[in-house]
Coordinates of C-alpha atoms in Angstrom, one line a residue:
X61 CA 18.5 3.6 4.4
X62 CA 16.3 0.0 4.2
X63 CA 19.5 -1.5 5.3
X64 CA 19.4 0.7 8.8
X65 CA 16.1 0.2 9.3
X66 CA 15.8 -3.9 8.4
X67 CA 18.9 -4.1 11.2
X68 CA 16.9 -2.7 13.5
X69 CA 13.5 -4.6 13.4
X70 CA 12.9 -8.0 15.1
X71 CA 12.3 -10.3 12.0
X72 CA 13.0 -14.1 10.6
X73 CA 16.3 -14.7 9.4
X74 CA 17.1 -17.6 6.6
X75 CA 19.2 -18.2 5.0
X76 CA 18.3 -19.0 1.2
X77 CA 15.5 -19.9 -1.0
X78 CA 14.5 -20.0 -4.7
X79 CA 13.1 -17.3 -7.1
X80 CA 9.9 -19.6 -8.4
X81 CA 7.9 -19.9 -5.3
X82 CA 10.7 -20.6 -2.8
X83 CA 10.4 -16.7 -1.9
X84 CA 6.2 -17.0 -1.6
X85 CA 6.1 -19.9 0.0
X86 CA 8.3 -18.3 2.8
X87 CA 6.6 -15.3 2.4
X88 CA 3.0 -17.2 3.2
X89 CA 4.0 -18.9 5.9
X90 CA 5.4 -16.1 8.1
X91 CA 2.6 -13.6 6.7
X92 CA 2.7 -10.3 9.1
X93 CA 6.0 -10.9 10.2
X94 CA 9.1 -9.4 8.7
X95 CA 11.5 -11.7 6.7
X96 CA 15.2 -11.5 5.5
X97 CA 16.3 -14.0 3.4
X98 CA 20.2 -14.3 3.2
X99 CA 20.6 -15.9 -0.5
X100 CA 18.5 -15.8 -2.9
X101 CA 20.4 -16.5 -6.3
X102 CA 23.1 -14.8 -4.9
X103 CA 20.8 -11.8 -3.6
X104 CA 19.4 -10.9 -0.4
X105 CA 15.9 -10.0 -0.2
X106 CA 13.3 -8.6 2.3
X107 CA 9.8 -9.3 2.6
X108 CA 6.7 -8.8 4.3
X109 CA 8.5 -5.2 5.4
X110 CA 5.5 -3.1 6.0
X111 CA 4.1 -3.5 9.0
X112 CA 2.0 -1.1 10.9
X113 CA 4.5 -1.4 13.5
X114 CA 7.8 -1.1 10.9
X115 CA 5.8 1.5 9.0
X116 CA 5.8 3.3 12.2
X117 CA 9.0 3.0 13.7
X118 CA 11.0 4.0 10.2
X119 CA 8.9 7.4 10.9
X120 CA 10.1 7.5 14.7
X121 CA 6.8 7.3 15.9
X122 CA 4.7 5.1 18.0
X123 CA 1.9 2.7 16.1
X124 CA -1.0 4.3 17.9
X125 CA 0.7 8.1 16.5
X126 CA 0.6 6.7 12.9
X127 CA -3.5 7.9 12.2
X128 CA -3.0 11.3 13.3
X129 CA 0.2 11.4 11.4
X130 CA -0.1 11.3 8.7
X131 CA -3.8 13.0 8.5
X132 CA -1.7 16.4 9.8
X133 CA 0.9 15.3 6.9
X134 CA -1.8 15.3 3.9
X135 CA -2.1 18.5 5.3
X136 CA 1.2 20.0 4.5
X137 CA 2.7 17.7 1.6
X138 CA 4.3 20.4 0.1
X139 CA 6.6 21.3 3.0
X140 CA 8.3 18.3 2.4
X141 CA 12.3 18.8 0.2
X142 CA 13.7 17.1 -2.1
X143 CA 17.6 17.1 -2.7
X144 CA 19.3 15.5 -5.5
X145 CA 22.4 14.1 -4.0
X146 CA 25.1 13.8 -7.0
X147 CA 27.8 11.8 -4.5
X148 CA 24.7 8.8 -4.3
X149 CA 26.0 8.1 -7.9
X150 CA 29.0 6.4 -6.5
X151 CA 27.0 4.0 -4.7
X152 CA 25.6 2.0 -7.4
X153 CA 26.8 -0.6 -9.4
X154 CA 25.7 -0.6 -13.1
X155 CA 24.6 -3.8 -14.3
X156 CA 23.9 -5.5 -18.1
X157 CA 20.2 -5.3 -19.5
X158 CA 20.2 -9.2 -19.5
X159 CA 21.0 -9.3 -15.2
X160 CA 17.6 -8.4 -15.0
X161 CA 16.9 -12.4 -15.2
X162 CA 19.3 -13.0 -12.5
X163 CA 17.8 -10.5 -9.9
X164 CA 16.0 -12.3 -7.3
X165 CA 12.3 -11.0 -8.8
X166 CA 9.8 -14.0 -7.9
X167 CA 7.4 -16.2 -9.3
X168 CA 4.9 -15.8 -6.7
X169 CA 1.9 -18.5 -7.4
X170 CA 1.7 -21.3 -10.0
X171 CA -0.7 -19.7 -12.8
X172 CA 1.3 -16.5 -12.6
X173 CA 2.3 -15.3 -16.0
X174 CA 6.2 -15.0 -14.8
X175 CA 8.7 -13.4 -12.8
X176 CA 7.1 -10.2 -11.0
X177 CA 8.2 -7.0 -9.8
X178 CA 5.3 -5.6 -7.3
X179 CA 7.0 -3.8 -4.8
X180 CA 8.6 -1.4 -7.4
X181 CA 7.9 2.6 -7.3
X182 CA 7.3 4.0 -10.6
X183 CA 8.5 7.4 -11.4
X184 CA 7.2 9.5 -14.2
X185 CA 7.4 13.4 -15.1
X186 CA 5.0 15.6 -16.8
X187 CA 6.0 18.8 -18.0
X188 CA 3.0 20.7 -16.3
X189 CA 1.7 17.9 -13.6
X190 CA 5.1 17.8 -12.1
X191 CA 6.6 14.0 -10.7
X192 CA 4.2 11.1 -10.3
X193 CA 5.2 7.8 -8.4
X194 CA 3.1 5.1 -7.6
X195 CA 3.5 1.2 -7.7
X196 CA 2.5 -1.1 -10.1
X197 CA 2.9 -4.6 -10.6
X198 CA 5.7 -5.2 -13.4
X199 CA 5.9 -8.2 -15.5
X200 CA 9.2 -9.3 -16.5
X201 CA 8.5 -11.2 -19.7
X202 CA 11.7 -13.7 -21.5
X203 CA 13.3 -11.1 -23.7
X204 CA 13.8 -8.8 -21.1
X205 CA 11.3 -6.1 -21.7
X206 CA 8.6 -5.3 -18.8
X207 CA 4.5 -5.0 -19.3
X208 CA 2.7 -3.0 -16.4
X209 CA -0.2 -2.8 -15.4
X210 CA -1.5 0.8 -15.6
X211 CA -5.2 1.0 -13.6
X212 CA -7.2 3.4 -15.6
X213 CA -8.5 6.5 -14.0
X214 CA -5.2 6.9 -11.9
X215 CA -2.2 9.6 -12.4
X216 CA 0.0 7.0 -14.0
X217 CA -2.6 6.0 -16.7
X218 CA -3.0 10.0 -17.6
X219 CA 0.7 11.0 -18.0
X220 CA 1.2 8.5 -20.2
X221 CA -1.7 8.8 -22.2
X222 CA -1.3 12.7 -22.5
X223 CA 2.7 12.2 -23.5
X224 CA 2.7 8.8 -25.4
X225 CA 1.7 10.2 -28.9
X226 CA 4.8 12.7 -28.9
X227 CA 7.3 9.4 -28.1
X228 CA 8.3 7.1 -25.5
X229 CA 7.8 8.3 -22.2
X230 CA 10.5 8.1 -19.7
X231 CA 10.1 6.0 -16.9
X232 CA 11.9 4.6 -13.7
X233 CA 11.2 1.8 -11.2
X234 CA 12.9 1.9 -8.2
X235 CA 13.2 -1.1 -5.8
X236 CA 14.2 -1.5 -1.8
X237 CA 13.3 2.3 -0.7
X238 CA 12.4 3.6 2.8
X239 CA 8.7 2.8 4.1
X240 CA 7.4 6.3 3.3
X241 CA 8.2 6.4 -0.1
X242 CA 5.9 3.5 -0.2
X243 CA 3.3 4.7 1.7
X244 CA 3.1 7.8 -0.4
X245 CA 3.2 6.1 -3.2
X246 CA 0.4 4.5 -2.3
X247 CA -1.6 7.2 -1.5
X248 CA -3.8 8.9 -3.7
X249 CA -4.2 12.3 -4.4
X250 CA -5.4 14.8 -7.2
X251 CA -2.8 16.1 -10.0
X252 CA -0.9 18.6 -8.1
X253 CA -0.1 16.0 -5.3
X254 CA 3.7 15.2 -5.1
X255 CA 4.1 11.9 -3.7
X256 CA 7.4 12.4 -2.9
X257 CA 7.1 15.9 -1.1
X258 CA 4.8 13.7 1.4
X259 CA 7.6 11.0 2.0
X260 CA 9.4 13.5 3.1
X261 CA 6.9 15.3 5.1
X262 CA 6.4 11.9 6.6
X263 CA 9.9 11.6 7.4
X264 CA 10.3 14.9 9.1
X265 CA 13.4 14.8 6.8
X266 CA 14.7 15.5 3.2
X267 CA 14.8 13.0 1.0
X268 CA 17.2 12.0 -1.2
X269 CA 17.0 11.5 -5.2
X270 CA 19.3 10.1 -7.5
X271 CA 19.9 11.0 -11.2
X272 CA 19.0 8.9 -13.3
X273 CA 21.8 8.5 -16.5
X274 CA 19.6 7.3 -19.4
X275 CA 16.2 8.8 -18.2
X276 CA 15.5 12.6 -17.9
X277 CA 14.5 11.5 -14.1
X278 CA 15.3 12.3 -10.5
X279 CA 14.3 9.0 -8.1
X280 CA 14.5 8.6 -4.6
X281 CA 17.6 6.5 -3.1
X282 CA 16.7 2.6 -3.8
X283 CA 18.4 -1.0 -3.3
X284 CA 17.6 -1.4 -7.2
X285 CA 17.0 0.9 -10.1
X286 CA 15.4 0.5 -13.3
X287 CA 15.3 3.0 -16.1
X288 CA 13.4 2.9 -19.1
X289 CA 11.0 3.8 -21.5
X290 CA 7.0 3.7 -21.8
X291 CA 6.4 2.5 -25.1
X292 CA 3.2 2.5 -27.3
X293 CA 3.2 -1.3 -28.1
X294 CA 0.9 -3.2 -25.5
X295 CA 1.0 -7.0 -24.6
X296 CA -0.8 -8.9 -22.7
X297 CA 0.1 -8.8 -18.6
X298 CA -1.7 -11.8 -16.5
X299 CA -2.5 -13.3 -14.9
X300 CA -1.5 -12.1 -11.2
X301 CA -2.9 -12.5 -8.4
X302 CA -4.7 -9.5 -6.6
X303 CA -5.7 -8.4 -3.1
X304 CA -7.8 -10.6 -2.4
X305 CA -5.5 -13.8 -3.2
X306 CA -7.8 -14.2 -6.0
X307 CA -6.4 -14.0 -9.6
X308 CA -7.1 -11.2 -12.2
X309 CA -7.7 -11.5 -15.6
X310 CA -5.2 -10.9 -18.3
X311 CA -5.0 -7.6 -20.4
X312 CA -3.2 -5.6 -23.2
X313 CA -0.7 -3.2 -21.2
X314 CA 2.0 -0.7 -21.8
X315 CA 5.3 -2.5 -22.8
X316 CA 8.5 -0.5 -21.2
X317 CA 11.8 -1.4 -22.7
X318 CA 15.0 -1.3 -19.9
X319 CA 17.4 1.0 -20.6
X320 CA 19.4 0.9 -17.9
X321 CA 20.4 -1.3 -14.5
X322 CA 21.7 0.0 -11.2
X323 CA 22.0 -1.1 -7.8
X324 CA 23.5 -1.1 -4.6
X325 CA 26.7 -3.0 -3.3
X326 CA 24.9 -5.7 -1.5
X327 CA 21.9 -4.8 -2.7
X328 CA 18.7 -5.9 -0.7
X329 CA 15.5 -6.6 -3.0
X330 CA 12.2 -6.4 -1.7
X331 CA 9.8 -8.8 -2.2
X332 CA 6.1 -8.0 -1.8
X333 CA 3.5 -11.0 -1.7
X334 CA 0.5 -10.4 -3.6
X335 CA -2.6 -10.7 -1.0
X336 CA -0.6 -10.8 1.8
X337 CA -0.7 -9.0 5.1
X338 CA 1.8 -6.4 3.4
X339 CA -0.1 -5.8 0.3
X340 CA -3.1 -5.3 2.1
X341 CA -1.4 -2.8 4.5
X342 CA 0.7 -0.7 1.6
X343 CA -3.1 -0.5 -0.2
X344 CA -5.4 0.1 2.9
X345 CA -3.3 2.3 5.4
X346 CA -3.1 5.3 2.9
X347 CA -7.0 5.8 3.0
X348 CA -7.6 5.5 6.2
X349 CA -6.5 9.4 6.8
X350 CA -8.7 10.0 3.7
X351 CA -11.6 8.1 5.7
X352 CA -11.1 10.0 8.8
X353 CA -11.2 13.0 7.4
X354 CA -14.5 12.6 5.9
X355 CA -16.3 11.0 9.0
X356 CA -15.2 13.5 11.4
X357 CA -16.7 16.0 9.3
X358 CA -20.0 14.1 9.8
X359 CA -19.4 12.7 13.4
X360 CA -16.5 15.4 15.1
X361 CA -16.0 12.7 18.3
X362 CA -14.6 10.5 15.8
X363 CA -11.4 8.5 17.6
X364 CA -10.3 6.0 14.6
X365 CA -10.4 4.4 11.6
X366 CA -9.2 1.0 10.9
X367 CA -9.3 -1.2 7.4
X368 CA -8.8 -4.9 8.5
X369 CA -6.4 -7.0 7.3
X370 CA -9.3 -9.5 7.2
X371 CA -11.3 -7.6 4.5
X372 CA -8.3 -7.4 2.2
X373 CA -7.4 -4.0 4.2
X374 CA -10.2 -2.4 1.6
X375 CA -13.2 -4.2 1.6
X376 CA -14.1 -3.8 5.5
X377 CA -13.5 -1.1 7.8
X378 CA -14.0 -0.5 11.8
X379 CA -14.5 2.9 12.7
X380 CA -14.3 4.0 16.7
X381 CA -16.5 6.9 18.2
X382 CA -17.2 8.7 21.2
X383 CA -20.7 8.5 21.2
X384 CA -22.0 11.6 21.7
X385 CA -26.3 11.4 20.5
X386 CA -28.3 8.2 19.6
X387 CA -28.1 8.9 15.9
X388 CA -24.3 8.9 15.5
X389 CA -23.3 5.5 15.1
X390 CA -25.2 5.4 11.6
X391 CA -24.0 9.0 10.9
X392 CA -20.6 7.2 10.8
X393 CA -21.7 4.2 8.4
X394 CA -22.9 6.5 6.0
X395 CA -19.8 8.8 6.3
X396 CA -17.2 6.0 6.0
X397 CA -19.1 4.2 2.6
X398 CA -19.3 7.4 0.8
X399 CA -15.1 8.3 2.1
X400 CA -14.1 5.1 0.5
X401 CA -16.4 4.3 -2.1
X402 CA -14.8 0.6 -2.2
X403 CA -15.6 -0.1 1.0
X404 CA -18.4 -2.7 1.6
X405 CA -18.7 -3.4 5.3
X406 CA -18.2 -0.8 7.9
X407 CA -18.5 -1.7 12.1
X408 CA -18.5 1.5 14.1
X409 CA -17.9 0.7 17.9
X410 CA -17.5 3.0 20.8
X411 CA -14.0 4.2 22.2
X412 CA -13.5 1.1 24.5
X413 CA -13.3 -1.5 21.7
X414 CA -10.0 -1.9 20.5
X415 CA -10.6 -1.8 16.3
X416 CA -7.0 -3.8 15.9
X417 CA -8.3 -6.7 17.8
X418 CA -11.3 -8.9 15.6
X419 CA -11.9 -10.3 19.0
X420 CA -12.9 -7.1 20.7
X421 CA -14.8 -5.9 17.7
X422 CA -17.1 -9.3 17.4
X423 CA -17.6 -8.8 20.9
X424 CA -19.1 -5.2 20.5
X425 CA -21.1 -6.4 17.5
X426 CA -22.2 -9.7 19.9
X427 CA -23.3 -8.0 23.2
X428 CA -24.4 -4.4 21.4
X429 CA -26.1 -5.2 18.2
X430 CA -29.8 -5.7 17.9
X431 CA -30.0 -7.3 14.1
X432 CA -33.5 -5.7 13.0
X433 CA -32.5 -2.1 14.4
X434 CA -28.7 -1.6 14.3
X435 CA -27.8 -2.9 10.5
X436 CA -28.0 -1.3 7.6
X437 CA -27.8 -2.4 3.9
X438 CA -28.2 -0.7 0.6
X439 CA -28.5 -2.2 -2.4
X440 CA -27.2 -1.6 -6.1
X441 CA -24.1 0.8 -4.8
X442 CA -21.2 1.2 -7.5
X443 CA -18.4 -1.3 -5.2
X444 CA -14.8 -2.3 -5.9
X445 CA -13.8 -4.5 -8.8
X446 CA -11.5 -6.2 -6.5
X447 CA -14.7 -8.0 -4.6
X448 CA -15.3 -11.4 -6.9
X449 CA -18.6 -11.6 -5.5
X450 CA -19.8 -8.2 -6.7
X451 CA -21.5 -7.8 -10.3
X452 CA -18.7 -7.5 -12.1
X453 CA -20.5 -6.6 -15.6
X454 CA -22.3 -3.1 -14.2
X455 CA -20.0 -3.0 -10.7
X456 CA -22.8 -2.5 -8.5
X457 CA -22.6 -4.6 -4.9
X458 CA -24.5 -4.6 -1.7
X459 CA -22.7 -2.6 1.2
X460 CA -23.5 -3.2 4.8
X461 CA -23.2 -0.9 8.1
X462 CA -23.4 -2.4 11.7
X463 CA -23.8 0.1 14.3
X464 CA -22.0 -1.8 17.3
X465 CA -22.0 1.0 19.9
X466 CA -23.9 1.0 23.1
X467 CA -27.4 1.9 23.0
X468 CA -27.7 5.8 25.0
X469 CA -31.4 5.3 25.1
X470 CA -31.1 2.2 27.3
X471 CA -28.1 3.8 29.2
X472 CA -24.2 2.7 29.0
X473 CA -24.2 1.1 32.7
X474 CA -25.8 -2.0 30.7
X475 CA -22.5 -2.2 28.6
X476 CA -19.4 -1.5 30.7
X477 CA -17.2 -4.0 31.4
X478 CA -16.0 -4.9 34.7
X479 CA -12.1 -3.5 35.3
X480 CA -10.0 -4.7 37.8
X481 CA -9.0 -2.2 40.5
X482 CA -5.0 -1.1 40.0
X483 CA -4.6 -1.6 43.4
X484 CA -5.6 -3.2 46.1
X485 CA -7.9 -2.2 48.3

């Protein structure tokens, strides 16, 4: 399945590199742009994957489709099937507990606390919630045993917490799996959301699970899998580097002890830079539907919703309108701050300003932005603990809204830009 689809995307081909920044240091310098590296301690690896554009074509759609989408997927998650395929067994290669030092899992930056996994779905079951996956950033520490790091308040973080006290909790990472399994992954939802129902609904297809043999655990087809056990002894995990290439601090986290190793033939790891342009996507892409759902309750001529890859794909968002009444454009701020409550900067320009190119957007916000009318900023709102320049110790931050459409009271004829006739006349 990745192996189809990295075939069949335009990308840079190389042809080795080392674990311990070799693979980052790639990574970096072709950040946005797909990557295949050949050899990697006898491994091949992909990186920088998700791409709107890749994210799009794995679905069969265009890039401009990928908004509507997967809003009218949210929608129906629970159409999506799920088949365990028992002949996928045959497929994998079983490996020793001590080959997970030779797979080709980086050392991305030079204070990080080791080797780490970050592209790597996590699959859990609860006997009432149902299946849970969602990724997680995996340390692989010397003995061979894994620490995670398990954000409170999320769906991981209260499976394990409600099932830890009766024993080890069975677990699975899975490496190197189709672009919606990511994506839904990423996406958050309440307790009776089934992330992997919505890869499939995103797929217009089934998707296929695999058995797991030591784990009571059906996962989706990977590159790599990793089965094992949530224990109760926790250890510290950090530093790593977040989404906003800064580093985060180090904590006591879950230990999980590996008790089994399976890949592919040729297997093809995947290799996700922290902060990079892929990161930023996998974490920001998921809420936009989430975003535009709650602004065009509020504003109905909504058009789009972008976060940029230049505010960490989190921090800053553009939002496109079709300005319908003077009042709309701040309508919109205050819709899109209270969608994503981490959001701290929103632009909301009108339908002709292209929100994927920062050009275009500074434009609006040069030529249709009066500072002392068309800003607005409010003070002491609970923010993201991803912003370092945020007050950290009661995570409260200023958030910011620039209206950047065109003024109806002074009339759009000021605004248009000329066009060139099609033809000639």
């Amino acid at each position: 399945m990745v192996k189809e689809l990295i075939n069949s995307i335009e990308k840079v081909v190389l042809e080795n590199a080392t674990k311990k920044y070799g693979i980052s240091r790639i990574l970096k310098e072709n950040d946005g742009k797909p990557v295949f590296i050949k050899n990697v301690n006898g491994y091949r690896v992909i990186g920088n994957l998700c791409t709107r554009d890749v994210i799009a074509k794995s679905l069969g759609i265009e890039k401009e489709e990928l908004m509507k989408h997967m809003v009218e997927t949210l929608d129906n998650e629970k159409n999506g099937e799920l088949i365990v395929d028992n002949n996928l067994n045959s497929t994998y290669v079983d490996d020793s507990l001590e080959k997970i030092h030779e797979y080709p899992i980086p050392t991305y930056y030079g204070k990080d606390a080791g080797p780490y996994l970050t592209s790597g779905v996590v699959i859990v079951k609860d006997k009432d919630e149902g299946v849970n996956a969602s990724i997680h950033r995996i340390l692989v520490r010397p003995d061979g045993t894994l620490t995670i790091r398990m954000v409170e308040q999320r769906h991981l973080h209260y499976i394990y917490n409600k099932n830890i006290e009766k024993g080890d909790v069975d677990c699975a990472i899975v490496i190197g799996v189709h672009p919606a399994v990511l994506l839904a992954a990423s996406t958050s939802g309440d307790l009776t959301f089934n992330e992997l129902k919505y890869a499939s609904a995103l797929m217009k297809k089934p998707l296929k699970l695999v058995k797991c043999k030591t784990v009571d655990l059906e996962v989706p087809e990977a590159e790599f899998i990793i089965e094992g056990k949530l224990t109760k002894e926790f250890v510290d995990e950090g530093p790593f580097v977040d989404i906003t290439g800064t580093y985060d601090m180090i904590r006591k986290q879950p230990l999980i002890k590996i008790t089994a190793l399976r890949r592919k033939e040729e297997a093809v790891f995947h290799a996700l830079l922290p902060g990079g342009n892929e990161h930023k996507i996998l974490m920001g892409l998921p809420q936009e539907p989430r975003m535009y759902k709650g602004i065009r309750n509020t504003v109905p001529s909504l058009k789009n919703v972008a976060l940029t890859e230049g505010g960490c794909c989190w921090l800053s968002a553009v939002v496109s309108i079709d300005k319908k009444t003077e009042g709309d454009g701040k309508n919109a701020i205050l819709a899109a701050l209270a969608a994503h409550p981490s959001l701290k900067h929103v632009t909301v320009v009108d339908h002709d300003i292209n929100i994927y190119d920062q050009n275009d957007v500074e434009y609006a916000v040069s030529t249709r932005v009066q500072s002392d009318s068309d800003i607005v900023i409010i003070s002491g709102a609970k923010g993201s603990s991803l912003d370092p320049s945020s007050d950290l110790k009661n995570k409260l931050t200023a958030k910011m809204g620039i209206d950047a459409t065109m003024s109806l009271l002074k009339g759009k004829e000021e605004f248009i830009r000329a066009e060139v006739p099609k033809d000639d006349e």
